[in-house]
């Protein structure tokens, strides 16, 4: 079973609208990372959250990690075509020496 | 100047062939990774090297053999290619090996990916 679930799988929004993408873990999150992937390109690091209740923003993108550290949300305000792409959450699910586990991603399309 | 560069970007080959994908990073990072992204966009770790030493080896067929001649390079060789090997392979690097906890060691810098198609 998938350790990290992202929802929705895909999203089409009109330019200027707000949207939220969720990432839910079946285990405690020791670190949560948001990445963005454009078609044909690698993943670009957006933000990292570590503490329960933490919230970070970068331009019009805000990410939060809930208090229980098993869910994160990514919120985009006033979406633009440049926000289009695939958003992936990656997580540290273990306090030991383990690599990031990724969700399946959310494909975002922004239409004019 | 590309931080993590992979070659080739596209690779189309026949079943049964052997192929290699090369990766180089100029960030001075100690740790490098190979991830596989399948047709459903599921990104999964394959291998990780720290300073030329293998530290993570997930359940990957023996046909896949990584090689790290130095800490700036991590190549992936695949023998006897199968249809199911078709995917995008991503190389990545991080300053330090993953330690979990709250160190943020898993901030990865990714290459652009190498799309492998096996016919």
Short mmCIF file of N, CA and C in Angstrom, two decimals, chain A residues 3 8 11 16-17 20 24 29-31 33 37 39 47 51 54 58-59 68 80-81 85-86 90 105-106 112:
data_model
loop_
_atom_site.label_atom_id
_atom_site.label_comp_id
_atom_site.label_asym_id
_atom_site.label_seq_id
_atom_site.Cartn_x
_atom_site.Cartn_y
_atom_site.Cartn_z
N UNK A 3 2.42 4.59 1.14
CA UNK A 3 2.62 5.22 2.44
C UNK A 3 2.22 6.68 2.43
N UNK A 8 -5.98 16.12 -4.70
CA UNK A 8 -6.47 15.19 -5.72
C UNK A 8 -5.32 14.69 -6.61
N UNK A 11 -5.89 18.29 -11.05
CA UNK A 11 -6.66 19.49 -10.72
C UNK A 11 -6.57 20.46 -11.89
N UNK A 16 -6.15 32.62 -11.48
CA UNK A 16 -6.63 33.54 -10.47
C UNK A 16 -7.32 32.86 -9.29
N UNK A 17 -7.67 31.58 -9.47
CA UNK A 17 -8.34 30.86 -8.39
C UNK A 17 -7.32 30.28 -7.40
N UNK A 20 -5.87 23.90 -3.20
CA UNK A 20 -5.16 23.19 -2.14
C UNK A 20 -4.89 21.75 -2.56
N UNK A 24 -1.17 12.96 2.71
CA UNK A 24 -1.49 12.28 3.96
C UNK A 24 -0.62 11.05 4.11
N UNK A 29 5.31 11.81 10.22
CA UNK A 29 6.22 12.49 9.31
C UNK A 29 7.35 13.12 10.10
N UNK A 30 8.58 12.69 9.84
CA UNK A 30 9.73 13.30 10.50
C UNK A 30 10.23 14.51 9.73
N UNK A 31 9.85 14.59 8.48
CA UNK A 31 10.17 15.73 7.65
C UNK A 31 9.28 15.63 6.42
N UNK A 33 8.59 17.28 2.52
CA UNK A 33 9.20 18.10 1.48
C UNK A 33 8.22 18.22 0.32
N UNK A 37 7.37 19.40 -10.35
CA UNK A 37 7.97 18.83 -11.55
C UNK A 37 7.24 19.38 -12.78
N UNK A 39 6.85 19.14 -16.98
CA UNK A 39 6.96 18.03 -17.93
C UNK A 39 8.36 18.01 -18.55
N UNK A 47 9.69 23.52 -0.61
CA UNK A 47 9.73 23.80 0.83
C UNK A 47 9.90 22.53 1.64
N UNK A 51 8.31 20.69 11.80
CA UNK A 51 7.64 20.72 13.10
C UNK A 51 6.14 20.74 12.94
N UNK A 54 3.90 23.72 11.72
CA UNK A 54 4.74 24.64 10.95
C UNK A 54 4.07 25.05 9.65
N UNK A 58 6.28 30.68 0.11
CA UNK A 58 7.21 31.13 -0.91
C UNK A 58 6.38 31.71 -2.04
N UNK A 59 6.48 33.01 -2.19
CA UNK A 59 5.66 33.73 -3.16
C UNK A 59 4.20 33.41 -2.87
N UNK A 68 -0.35 16.87 14.29
CA UNK A 68 -0.07 15.45 14.52
C UNK A 68 1.01 14.93 13.57
N UNK A 80 -1.53 30.99 -11.29
CA UNK A 80 -1.08 31.52 -12.58
C UNK A 80 -0.65 30.35 -13.46
N UNK A 81 -0.58 30.55 -14.76
CA UNK A 81 -0.11 29.46 -15.64
C UNK A 81 1.25 28.92 -15.25
N UNK A 85 1.98 22.16 -13.32
CA UNK A 85 3.01 21.13 -13.21
C UNK A 85 2.52 20.02 -12.29
N UNK A 86 3.44 19.18 -11.91
CA UNK A 86 3.10 18.09 -10.99
C UNK A 86 3.73 18.40 -9.64
N UNK A 90 7.25 14.58 -0.54
CA UNK A 90 8.22 13.56 -0.17
C UNK A 90 8.37 13.60 1.34
N UNK A 105 1.95 12.26 -6.66
CA UNK A 105 1.90 13.56 -7.31
C UNK A 105 0.50 14.03 -7.64
N UNK A 106 0.37 15.33 -7.76
CA UNK A 106 -0.88 15.97 -8.19
C UNK A 106 -0.57 16.81 -9.41
N UNK A 112 -6.54 29.77 -18.70
CA UNK A 112 -6.83 31.21 -18.75
C UNK A 112 -8.33 31.48 -18.78
#
